[in-house]
mmCIF file of C-alpha atoms and ligand atoms in Angstrom:
data_model
loop_
_atom_site.group_PDB
_atom_site.id
_atom_site.type_symbol
_atom_site.label_atom_id
_atom_site.label_comp_id
_atom_site.label_asym_id
_atom_site.label_seq_id
_atom_site.Cartn_x
_atom_site.Cartn_y
_atom_site.Cartn_z
ATOM 1 C CA MET A 555 0.000 0.000 0.000
ATOM 2 C CA THR A 556 2.741 2.400 0.923
ATOM 3 C CA SER A 557 6.267 2.755 -0.429
ATOM 4 C CA ARG A 558 7.813 2.354 2.998
ATOM 5 C CA PRO A 559 6.103 0.480 5.865
ATOM 6 C CA LEU A 560 6.838 2.309 9.099
ATOM 7 C CA ASP A 561 7.375 0.923 12.580
ATOM 8 C CA LEU A 562 5.120 3.162 14.666
ATOM 9 C CA ILE A 563 4.395 3.449 18.381
ATOM 10 C CA LEU A 564 1.129 5.213 19.210
ATOM 11 C CA VAL A 565 0.669 6.540 22.735
ATOM 12 C CA SER A 566 -2.935 6.806 23.916
ATOM 13 C CA THR A 567 -4.401 9.449 26.188
ATOM 14 C CA PRO A 568 -3.524 8.944 29.885
ATOM 15 C CA ILE A 569 -7.195 9.501 30.714
ATOM 16 C CA GLY A 570 -9.110 6.225 30.794
ATOM 17 C CA GLY A 571 -8.594 3.068 28.799
ATOM 18 C CA LEU A 572 -9.362 2.913 25.108
ATOM 19 C CA GLY A 573 -13.078 2.083 24.904
ATOM 20 C CA SER A 574 -13.991 3.633 28.268
ATOM 21 C CA GLY A 575 -15.347 6.885 26.795
ATOM 22 C CA ARG A 576 -13.323 8.943 29.291
ATOM 23 C CA GLY A 577 -10.819 9.905 26.623
ATOM 24 C CA GLY A 578 -13.524 11.669 24.567
ATOM 25 C CA GLY A 579 -12.800 12.223 20.891
ATOM 26 C CA VAL A 580 -9.210 10.989 21.176
ATOM 27 C CA GLU A 581 -10.547 7.451 21.509
ATOM 28 C CA LEU A 582 -12.270 7.616 18.161
ATOM 29 C CA THR A 583 -9.273 9.285 16.524
ATOM 30 C CA LEU A 584 -7.019 6.512 17.753
ATOM 31 C CA SER A 585 -9.367 3.710 16.795
ATOM 32 C CA SER A 586 -9.736 4.851 13.212
ATOM 33 C CA LEU A 587 -6.063 5.674 12.852
ATOM 34 C CA LEU A 588 -4.992 2.254 14.139
ATOM 35 C CA LYS A 589 -7.155 0.612 11.494
ATOM 36 C CA GLY A 590 -6.096 3.054 8.782
ATOM 37 C CA LEU A 591 -2.380 2.534 9.482
ATOM 38 C CA VAL A 592 -2.664 -1.259 9.669
ATOM 39 C CA ASP A 593 -4.532 -1.256 6.353
ATOM 40 C CA ARG A 594 -1.598 0.677 4.916
ATOM 41 C CA ASP A 595 0.766 -2.101 6.056
ATOM 42 C CA HIS A 596 2.536 -0.246 8.841
ATOM 43 C CA ARG A 597 3.680 -2.068 11.975
ATOM 44 C CA VAL A 598 1.723 -0.489 14.807
ATOM 45 C CA ARG A 599 2.053 -0.801 18.573
ATOM 46 C CA LEU A 600 -0.267 1.014 20.974
ATOM 47 C CA ILE A 601 0.579 2.078 24.521
ATOM 48 C CA ALA A 602 -2.630 2.466 26.533
ATOM 49 C CA ALA A 603 -4.126 2.030 29.998
ATOM 50 C CA GLU A 604 -4.771 -1.467 31.260
ATOM 51 C CA GLY A 605 -8.261 -2.611 30.300
ATOM 52 C CA SER A 606 -8.070 -0.922 26.896
ATOM 53 C CA GLN A 607 -9.864 -2.659 24.046
ATOM 54 C CA LEU A 608 -8.416 -2.739 20.572
ATOM 55 C CA PRO A 609 -11.051 -1.881 17.992
ATOM 56 C CA GLU A 610 -12.358 -4.530 15.626
ATOM 57 C CA GLY A 611 -10.090 -5.188 12.671
ATOM 58 C CA CYS A 612 -6.964 -4.144 14.613
ATOM 59 C CA GLU A 613 -5.772 -7.618 15.596
ATOM 60 C CA ALA A 614 -2.408 -6.851 13.992
ATOM 61 C CA VAL A 615 -1.802 -4.044 16.507
ATOM 62 C CA GLU A 616 0.315 -4.997 19.516
ATOM 63 C CA LEU A 617 -1.144 -3.567 22.730
ATOM 64 C CA LEU A 618 1.321 -2.521 25.463
ATOM 65 C CA THR A 619 -0.502 -1.619 28.654
ATOM 66 C CA ALA A 620 0.375 0.270 31.815
ATOM 67 C CA GLN A 621 -1.413 0.670 35.119
ATOM 68 C CA GLY A 622 -1.707 3.951 36.946
ATOM 69 C CA LEU A 623 -3.785 6.956 37.815
ATOM 70 C CA ASP A 624 -5.361 9.143 35.131
ATOM 71 C CA GLN A 625 -3.977 12.587 34.401
ATOM 72 C CA PRO A 626 -6.361 15.410 35.330
ATOM 73 C CA SER A 627 -8.021 16.616 32.132
ATOM 74 C CA TRP A 628 -6.668 20.020 31.023
ATOM 75 C CA GLN A 629 -10.020 21.326 29.888
ATOM 76 C CA HIS A 630 -11.232 21.173 33.464
ATOM 77 C CA LEU A 631 -8.221 22.864 35.047
ATOM 78 C CA ASP A 632 -7.780 26.562 35.490
ATOM 79 C CA GLY A 633 -6.026 28.281 32.558
ATOM 80 C CA GLU A 634 -3.181 29.212 34.921
ATOM 81 C CA SER A 635 -2.901 25.752 36.437
ATOM 82 C CA PRO A 636 0.570 24.265 36.867
ATOM 83 C CA VAL A 637 1.406 20.860 35.437
ATOM 84 C CA LEU A 638 0.052 18.148 37.722
ATOM 85 C CA ILE A 639 1.166 14.546 37.650
ATOM 86 C CA PRO A 640 -0.415 12.248 40.219
ATOM 87 C CA ARG A 641 1.623 9.817 42.259
ATOM 88 C CA ALA A 642 1.725 6.508 40.357
ATOM 89 C CA GLY A 643 0.368 8.338 37.330
ATOM 90 C CA LEU A 644 -0.175 6.688 33.964
ATOM 91 C CA LEU A 645 1.622 9.377 31.992
ATOM 92 C CA PRO A 646 5.210 8.717 33.185
ATOM 93 C CA ARG A 647 4.568 4.983 32.815
ATOM 94 C CA PHE A 648 3.460 5.485 29.225
ATOM 95 C CA LEU A 649 6.668 7.426 28.603
ATOM 96 C CA ASP A 650 8.807 4.687 30.181
ATOM 97 C CA ILE A 651 7.417 2.243 27.642
ATOM 98 C CA ALA A 652 7.439 4.715 24.740
ATOM 99 C CA LEU A 653 11.092 5.660 25.229
ATOM 100 C CA ASN A 654 12.036 2.016 25.606
ATOM 101 C CA VAL A 655 10.285 0.509 22.575
ATOM 102 C CA GLY A 656 10.500 3.794 20.661
ATOM 103 C CA ALA A 657 14.293 3.600 20.566
ATOM 104 C CA GLU A 658 14.075 1.078 17.722
ATOM 105 C CA ALA A 659 10.911 2.405 16.055
ATOM 106 C CA ASP A 660 10.660 4.923 13.215
ATOM 107 C CA ALA A 661 8.446 7.225 15.243
ATOM 108 C CA VAL A 662 6.399 7.580 18.414
ATOM 109 C CA ILE A 663 3.111 9.437 17.947
ATOM 110 C CA ASN A 664 1.616 10.853 21.121
ATOM 111 C CA PHE A 665 -2.124 11.504 21.393
ATOM 112 C CA GLY A 666 -2.186 12.697 25.012
ATOM 113 C CA TYR A 667 -2.567 16.449 25.531
ATOM 114 C CA ASP A 668 0.123 16.832 28.168
ATOM 115 C CA TRP A 669 3.168 18.853 29.018
ATOM 116 C CA LEU A 670 5.721 16.149 29.789
ATOM 117 C CA PRO A 671 5.815 14.378 26.394
ATOM 118 C CA LEU A 672 6.088 17.758 24.642
ATOM 119 C CA TRP A 673 8.838 18.988 26.943
ATOM 120 C CA ILE A 674 10.902 15.834 26.638
ATOM 121 C CA THR A 675 10.847 15.754 22.820
ATOM 122 C CA PRO A 676 13.978 17.837 22.050
ATOM 123 C CA HIS A 677 15.925 15.991 24.761
ATOM 124 C CA VAL A 678 15.653 12.427 23.461
ATOM 125 C CA SER A 679 16.807 10.631 20.325
ATOM 126 C CA GLN A 680 13.459 8.833 19.906
ATOM 127 C CA ARG A 681 11.426 10.583 17.214
ATOM 128 C CA LEU A 682 8.400 11.893 19.114
ATOM 129 C CA PHE A 683 5.477 13.393 17.199
ATOM 130 C CA HIS A 684 2.352 14.901 18.725
ATOM 131 C CA LEU A 685 -1.157 15.137 17.370
ATOM 132 C CA ILE A 686 -2.500 18.038 19.427
ATOM 133 C CA SER A 687 -6.087 17.278 20.375
ATOM 134 C CA MET A 688 -7.209 20.574 21.915
ATOM 135 C CA GLY A 689 -6.717 24.298 21.523
ATOM 136 C CA ALA A 690 -4.823 26.412 24.049
ATOM 137 C CA VAL A 691 -6.768 25.503 27.162
ATOM 138 C CA ALA A 692 -3.961 26.390 29.601
ATOM 139 C CA ASP A 693 -1.029 28.820 29.517
ATOM 140 C CA VAL A 694 1.624 26.256 30.376
ATOM 141 C CA MET A 695 0.421 23.984 27.569
ATOM 142 C CA ARG A 696 0.320 26.844 25.066
ATOM 143 C CA ASP A 697 3.887 27.812 25.983
ATOM 144 C CA GLN A 698 5.131 24.257 25.577
ATOM 145 C CA ILE A 699 3.398 23.678 22.238
ATOM 146 C CA GLU A 700 4.801 26.978 20.945
ATOM 147 C CA ALA A 701 8.279 26.126 22.295
ATOM 148 C CA LEU A 702 8.258 22.771 20.531
ATOM 149 C CA ALA A 703 7.017 24.410 17.327
ATOM 150 C CA SER A 704 9.981 26.799 17.465
ATOM 151 C CA TRP A 705 12.362 23.874 17.857
ATOM 152 C CA ASP A 706 10.824 21.703 15.095
ATOM 153 C CA GLN A 707 7.266 22.376 14.027
ATOM 154 C CA GLN A 708 7.232 19.203 11.932
ATOM 155 C CA ARG A 709 6.755 17.250 15.156
ATOM 156 C CA LEU A 710 3.297 18.775 15.586
ATOM 157 C CA ALA A 711 0.009 18.263 13.778
ATOM 158 C CA PHE A 712 -3.443 19.667 14.455
ATOM 159 C CA HIS A 713 -6.979 18.570 13.637
ATOM 160 C CA THR A 714 -8.103 21.890 12.133
ATOM 161 C CA ALA A 715 -6.615 25.247 11.203
ATOM 162 C CA ARG A 716 -9.008 26.948 13.639
ATOM 163 C CA GLN A 717 -7.602 24.868 16.469
ATOM 164 C CA ALA A 718 -4.018 25.622 15.424
ATOM 165 C CA ALA A 719 -4.789 29.354 15.329
ATOM 166 C CA ASP A 720 -4.764 29.284 19.138
ATOM 167 C CA PHE A 721 -0.971 28.983 18.955
ATOM 168 C CA ARG A 722 1.770 31.259 17.611
ATOM 169 C CA LEU A 723 3.519 29.003 15.133
ATOM 170 C CA PRO A 724 6.522 29.883 12.968
ATOM 171 C CA GLN A 725 5.094 27.977 9.948
ATOM 172 C CA PRO A 726 1.566 27.290 8.688
ATOM 173 C CA PRO A 727 0.166 24.358 10.692
ATOM 174 C CA ARG A 728 0.147 20.750 9.535
ATOM 175 C CA VAL A 729 -3.601 19.959 9.539
ATOM 176 C CA VAL A 730 -4.527 16.271 9.430
ATOM 177 C CA GLY A 731 -8.258 16.443 10.174
ATOM 178 C CA ASN A 732 -9.665 13.236 11.550
ATOM 179 C CA GLY A 733 -10.863 9.914 10.157
ATOM 180 C CA PHE A 734 -13.904 7.686 10.380
ATOM 181 C CA ASP A 735 -14.609 4.093 9.383
ATOM 182 C CA LEU A 736 -17.566 4.774 7.124
ATOM 183 C CA SER A 737 -18.634 1.137 7.107
ATOM 184 C CA ARG A 738 -19.779 1.814 10.691
ATOM 185 C CA TYR A 739 -22.095 4.691 9.774
ATOM 186 C CA GLN A 740 -25.258 3.975 7.869
ATOM 187 C CA PHE A 741 -26.552 6.696 5.586
ATOM 188 C CA ARG A 742 -30.246 7.430 6.260
ATOM 189 C CA GLN A 743 -32.338 9.340 3.788
ATOM 190 C CA GLU A 744 -35.404 9.875 6.023
ATOM 191 C CA ALA A 745 -35.520 13.512 7.049
ATOM 192 C CA GLY A 746 -38.395 13.852 9.497
ATOM 193 C CA GLY A 747 -36.774 12.774 12.781
ATOM 194 C CA PRO A 748 -36.074 14.561 16.062
ATOM 195 C CA LEU A 749 -33.352 17.062 16.927
ATOM 196 C CA GLY A 750 -30.178 15.643 18.463
ATOM 197 C CA TRP A 751 -27.133 16.713 20.434
ATOM 198 C CA ALA A 752 -24.113 14.533 21.273
ATOM 199 C CA GLY A 753 -21.003 15.069 23.364
ATOM 200 C CA ARG A 754 -19.637 15.033 26.872
ATOM 201 C CA VAL A 755 -22.173 16.790 29.062
ATOM 202 C CA ALA A 756 -19.872 19.539 30.328
ATOM 203 C CA PRO A 757 -19.988 23.364 30.209
ATOM 204 C CA GLU A 758 -17.530 23.813 27.301
ATOM 205 C CA LYS A 759 -19.938 21.848 25.085
ATOM 206 C CA GLY A 760 -22.763 24.393 25.478
ATOM 207 C CA LEU A 761 -25.711 22.011 25.791
ATOM 208 C CA GLU A 762 -27.786 24.823 27.341
ATOM 209 C CA ASP A 763 -27.915 26.705 24.025
ATOM 210 C CA ALA A 764 -29.016 23.657 22.031
ATOM 211 C CA ALA A 765 -31.666 22.947 24.677
ATOM 212 C CA ALA A 766 -32.904 26.555 24.485
ATOM 213 C CA ALA A 767 -33.094 26.409 20.671
ATOM 214 C CA ALA A 768 -35.108 23.155 20.812
ATOM 215 C CA ALA A 769 -37.384 24.628 23.493
ATOM 216 C CA ALA A 770 -37.945 27.750 21.349
ATOM 217 C CA LEU A 771 -39.247 25.454 18.613
ATOM 218 C CA GLY A 772 -41.369 23.519 21.123
ATOM 219 C CA GLU A 773 -39.388 20.345 20.374
ATOM 220 C CA GLN A 774 -37.555 17.682 22.303
ATOM 221 C CA LEU A 775 -33.778 17.327 22.123
ATOM 222 C CA LEU A 776 -32.224 13.851 22.229
ATOM 223 C CA VAL A 777 -28.912 13.956 24.114
ATOM 224 C CA TRP A 778 -26.197 11.313 23.885
ATOM 225 C CA GLY A 779 -22.967 11.330 25.866
ATOM 226 C CA LEU A 780 -21.182 10.896 29.125
ATOM 227 C CA ARG A 781 -22.618 13.041 31.959
ATOM 228 C CA GLU A 782 -19.192 14.299 32.888
ATOM 229 C CA ASP A 783 -20.549 17.154 35.028
ATOM 230 C CA PRO A 784 -23.829 16.040 36.675
ATOM 231 C CA ALA A 785 -24.446 19.417 38.390
ATOM 232 C CA TYR A 786 -24.187 21.147 35.014
ATOM 233 C CA ALA A 787 -26.542 18.565 33.446
ATOM 234 C CA GLU A 788 -29.140 19.261 36.135
ATOM 235 C CA ALA A 789 -28.769 23.024 35.721
ATOM 236 C CA VAL A 790 -29.392 22.736 31.966
ATOM 237 C CA GLU A 791 -32.426 20.562 32.570
ATOM 238 C CA ALA A 792 -33.881 23.173 34.927
ATOM 239 C CA MET A 793 -33.560 25.906 32.256
ATOM 240 C CA VAL A 794 -35.990 24.355 29.755
ATOM 241 C CA PRO A 795 -39.551 22.979 29.989
ATOM 242 C CA THR A 796 -39.751 19.513 31.571
ATOM 243 C CA GLY A 797 -39.362 16.795 28.971
ATOM 244 C CA THR A 798 -37.381 18.930 26.505
ATOM 245 C CA LEU A 799 -34.183 17.002 27.205
ATOM 246 C CA GLN A 800 -34.303 13.284 26.481
ATOM 247 C CA TRP A 801 -31.197 11.762 28.081
ATOM 248 C CA ARG A 802 -30.115 8.796 25.990
ATOM 249 C CA GLY A 803 -26.886 8.064 27.946
ATOM 250 C CA PHE A 804 -23.461 7.191 26.561
ATOM 251 C CA LEU A 805 -23.947 4.646 23.803
ATOM 252 C CA PRO A 806 -21.355 2.501 22.072
ATOM 253 C CA ASN A 807 -20.577 3.856 18.640
ATOM 254 C CA ALA A 808 -22.747 1.356 16.726
ATOM 255 C CA GLU A 809 -25.854 2.246 18.726
ATOM 256 C CA LEU A 810 -25.056 5.944 18.716
ATOM 257 C CA GLN A 811 -24.917 6.147 14.922
ATOM 258 C CA GLU A 812 -28.099 4.095 14.662
ATOM 259 C CA GLU A 813 -30.034 6.600 16.808
ATOM 260 C CA LEU A 814 -28.200 9.716 15.637
ATOM 261 C CA GLY A 815 -28.818 8.803 11.999
ATOM 262 C CA ARG A 816 -32.563 9.096 12.541
ATOM 263 C CA CYS A 817 -32.271 12.751 13.524
ATOM 264 C CA ARG A 818 -33.449 15.625 11.389
ATOM 265 C CA ALA A 819 -30.455 17.690 12.494
ATOM 266 C CA LEU A 820 -27.618 17.646 15.003
ATOM 267 C CA ILE A 821 -27.117 20.842 16.997
ATOM 268 C CA ASN A 822 -23.504 21.612 17.925
ATOM 269 C CA THR A 823 -22.921 24.551 20.220
ATOM 270 C CA PRO A 824 -19.340 24.633 21.533
ATOM 271 C CA LYS A 825 -18.398 27.356 23.986
ATOM 272 C CA TRP A 826 -14.670 26.715 23.497
ATOM 273 C CA ASN A 827 -12.372 26.461 20.498
ATOM 274 C CA GLU A 828 -13.317 22.826 19.793
ATOM 275 C CA ALA A 829 -10.308 21.242 18.087
ATOM 276 C CA TYR A 830 -12.350 19.172 15.663
ATOM 277 C CA GLY A 831 -15.842 17.933 16.547
ATOM 278 C CA ASN A 832 -16.124 14.205 15.944
ATOM 279 C CA VAL A 833 -19.850 14.145 16.522
ATOM 280 C CA VAL A 834 -20.305 16.683 13.723
ATOM 281 C CA VAL A 835 -18.693 14.368 11.186
ATOM 282 C CA GLU A 836 -20.393 11.269 12.600
ATOM 283 C CA ALA A 837 -23.763 12.929 12.091
ATOM 284 C CA LEU A 838 -22.826 14.000 8.556
ATOM 285 C CA ALA A 839 -21.716 10.425 7.802
ATOM 286 C CA CYS A 840 -25.258 9.267 8.592
ATOM 287 C CA GLY A 841 -26.713 12.001 6.370
ATOM 288 C CA VAL A 842 -27.687 14.249 9.277
ATOM 289 C CA PRO A 843 -27.170 17.982 8.630
ATOM 290 C CA VAL A 844 -25.451 19.938 11.398
ATOM 291 C CA VAL A 845 -26.500 23.334 12.694
ATOM 292 C CA ALA A 846 -23.489 24.675 14.568
ATOM 293 C CA TYR A 847 -21.857 27.744 15.964
ATOM 294 C CA ASP A 848 -19.272 29.204 13.625
ATOM 295 C CA ARG A 849 -16.538 28.560 16.180
ATOM 296 C CA GLY A 850 -13.598 26.130 16.330
ATOM 297 C CA GLY A 851 -13.455 22.914 14.330
ATOM 298 C CA PRO A 852 -17.199 22.648 13.612
ATOM 299 C CA GLY A 853 -16.948 26.053 11.892
ATOM 300 C CA GLU A 854 -14.444 24.481 9.493
ATOM 301 C CA LEU A 855 -16.251 21.157 9.029
ATOM 302 C CA VAL A 856 -19.794 22.273 8.221
ATOM 303 C CA GLN A 857 -20.327 23.663 4.720
ATOM 304 C CA SER A 858 -22.965 26.236 5.546
ATOM 305 C CA GLY A 859 -25.966 26.014 3.205
ATOM 306 C CA GLN A 860 -24.918 22.564 1.973
ATOM 307 C CA THR A 861 -24.261 20.148 4.839
ATOM 308 C CA GLY A 862 -25.865 22.285 7.528
ATOM 309 C CA PHE A 863 -25.791 25.865 8.725
ATOM 310 C CA LEU A 864 -23.201 27.876 10.631
ATOM 311 C CA VAL A 865 -24.533 30.644 12.813
ATOM 312 C CA GLU A 866 -23.070 33.393 14.953
ATOM 313 C CA PRO A 867 -21.665 31.851 18.164
ATOM 314 C CA ASP A 868 -23.829 32.132 21.300
ATOM 315 C CA ASN A 869 -26.840 33.361 19.313
ATOM 316 C CA VAL A 870 -29.682 30.992 20.243
ATOM 317 C CA SER A 871 -32.314 32.605 18.049
ATOM 318 C CA ALA A 872 -29.983 32.279 15.031
ATOM 319 C CA LEU A 873 -29.770 28.567 15.889
ATOM 320 C CA SER A 874 -33.520 28.073 15.948
ATOM 321 C CA ASP A 875 -33.935 30.098 12.716
ATOM 322 C CA ALA A 876 -31.330 27.912 10.986
ATOM 323 C CA LEU A 877 -33.017 24.742 12.263
ATOM 324 C CA LYS A 878 -36.168 25.778 10.399
ATOM 325 C CA ARG A 879 -34.159 25.866 7.154
ATOM 326 C CA VAL A 880 -32.828 22.282 7.427
ATOM 327 C CA PRO A 881 -35.438 20.855 4.984
ATOM 328 C CA GLU A 882 -33.711 22.889 2.228
ATOM 329 C CA LEU A 883 -30.662 20.596 2.487
ATOM 330 C CA ASP A 884 -29.950 17.326 0.689
ATOM 331 C CA ARG A 885 -28.859 14.676 3.210
ATOM 332 C CA ALA A 886 -26.773 12.910 0.539
ATOM 333 C CA ASP A 887 -24.446 15.949 0.414
ATOM 334 C CA CYS A 888 -23.557 15.371 4.069
ATOM 335 C CA ARG A 889 -22.369 11.836 3.440
ATOM 336 C CA THR A 890 -20.527 12.849 0.259
ATOM 337 C CA TRP A 891 -18.503 15.464 2.135
ATOM 338 C CA VAL A 892 -17.344 12.879 4.695
ATOM 339 C CA GLU A 893 -16.427 10.373 1.984
ATOM 340 C CA ALA A 894 -14.151 12.940 0.359
ATOM 341 C CA ASN A 895 -12.639 14.538 3.463
ATOM 342 C CA ALA A 896 -12.775 12.425 6.596
ATOM 343 C CA THR A 897 -12.484 8.685 5.991
ATOM 344 C CA GLN A 898 -9.980 6.636 7.980
ATOM 345 C CA GLU A 899 -8.058 6.090 4.730
ATOM 346 C CA VAL A 900 -7.740 9.821 4.056
ATOM 347 C CA PHE A 901 -6.756 10.434 7.683
ATOM 348 C CA ALA A 902 -4.152 7.631 7.837
ATOM 349 C CA ARG A 903 -2.568 8.910 4.636
ATOM 350 C CA ARG A 904 -2.369 12.462 6.030
ATOM 351 C CA VAL A 905 -0.774 11.209 9.259
ATOM 352 C CA GLU A 906 1.676 9.100 7.268
ATOM 353 C CA ASP A 907 2.615 12.100 5.084
ATOM 354 C CA TRP A 908 3.146 14.217 8.200
ATOM 355 C CA VAL A 909 5.427 11.672 9.898
ATOM 356 C CA LEU A 910 7.384 10.933 6.700
ATOM 357 C CA ALA A 911 7.938 14.660 6.136
ATOM 358 C CA GLY A 912 9.109 15.057 9.744
ATOM 359 C CA LEU A 913 11.466 12.087 9.502
ATOM 360 C CA SER A 914 12.914 13.157 6.163
ATOM 361 C CA SER A 915 13.978 16.521 7.553
ATOM 362 C CA LEU A 916 15.929 14.974 10.442
ATOM 363 C CA PRO A 917 19.704 15.356 10.275
HETATM 364 N N1 UDP B 839 -19.737 9.366 21.853
HETATM 365 C C1 UDP B 839 -20.112 8.037 21.975
HETATM 366 N N2 UDP B 839 -21.320 7.741 22.547
HETATM 367 C C2 UDP B 839 -22.167 8.709 22.960
HETATM 368 C C3 UDP B 839 -21.800 10.064 22.789
HETATM 369 C C4 UDP B 839 -20.571 10.362 22.229
HETATM 370 O O1 UDP B 839 -19.373 7.136 21.604
HETATM 371 O O2 UDP B 839 -23.239 8.366 23.458
HETATM 372 C C5 UDP B 839 -18.426 9.674 21.249
HETATM 373 C C6 UDP B 839 -18.585 10.276 19.869
HETATM 374 O O3 UDP B 839 -18.734 9.250 18.922
HETATM 375 C C7 UDP B 839 -17.294 11.077 19.712
HETATM 376 C C8 UDP B 839 -16.834 11.371 21.129
HETATM 377 O O4 UDP B 839 -17.722 10.648 21.999
HETATM 378 O O5 UDP B 839 -16.324 10.306 19.051
HETATM 379 C C9 UDP B 839 -16.887 12.841 21.412
HETATM 380 O O6 UDP B 839 -15.914 13.475 20.612
HETATM 381 P P1 UDP B 839 -15.966 15.014 20.261
HETATM 382 O O7 UDP B 839 -14.811 15.318 19.355
HETATM 383 O O8 UDP B 839 -17.305 15.374 19.727
HETATM 384 O O9 UDP B 839 -15.773 15.748 21.646
HETATM 385 P P2 UDP B 839 -14.692 15.612 22.868
HETATM 386 O O10 UDP B 839 -15.331 14.721 23.885
HETATM 387 O O11 UDP B 839 -13.428 15.015 22.298
HETATM 388 O O12 UDP B 839 -14.493 17.017 23.353
#
């Protein structure tokens, strides 16, 4: 498949095992990339928390596990927070393994959004690369990402240009997008379903605005995702008429796409600079148009007027107005966009190009 099979070590997020849902979008990124890289004949090893499940079709991937405590998630720390590493933390254990097996590998690709792997990169001979999964959510992380970019920007890739714009980079960013196994998403033509929302139930995801837009239309909103912040979930529920929010829980991907695909539209209302927005593309893959704030990754993924509508951020009445216009859209266009721009094949090829370019510029 490729001119040069690579020996790659992938390092998972030190927050939850692969398949737990605690790693958020990084879990899906990793799962589709593992499959995409194996299909392109690369040798792939994955370092992940004990209890991690390799996705179907990834039997050729060697799983190297470590036990330890999760890192605190940066998006829930104060922007001025120092770097915290718990006693017996997973992160240093991941690095122990990565530096050991990575000594003989072509490259180590880190998916955890953390300071230590970035900081260590210029100090070791192992070729560490980092797919940055969030914007600049904390000062110390921004500084470290910018410092590494000044040393060798080729070691960094981003999901979207909007995400990368959070950082001062010497060169234009390497944007790799994200990838999805389209065989797992069924296209659905029927357009008369309910409104949906999917994501971690946490303040940066802005569920309250989607709920308000649904309530303004006198409709229910189906909500899928981990209730990461139960107090926030209850506060949102109290803001809208009883019965507006239909909590569907965190579903495995197969069930999620089955239910999501029946929606008339997905509402996506991030309050932060969302790096990508997996649920946006998953909805599109099922033929579900997305009405989103023109902010962060979703603002780059939705083709307004074709695969959904982009509206002014934080403007709830613009959201409900756009939702009324969804019947103008052709659901087939949503699927077509994903096929051209966000399959696991396209994504694996972009990641491969990034790593090969980085390796070829090494002395
Ligand atoms: N997700 C899921 N089941 C659910 C709701 C969400 O598997 O019931 C997954 C969804 O498929 C997506 C991830 O959770 O891959 C959320 O990723 P996203 O990029 O939207 O947000 P993040 O959590 O990374 O901020």
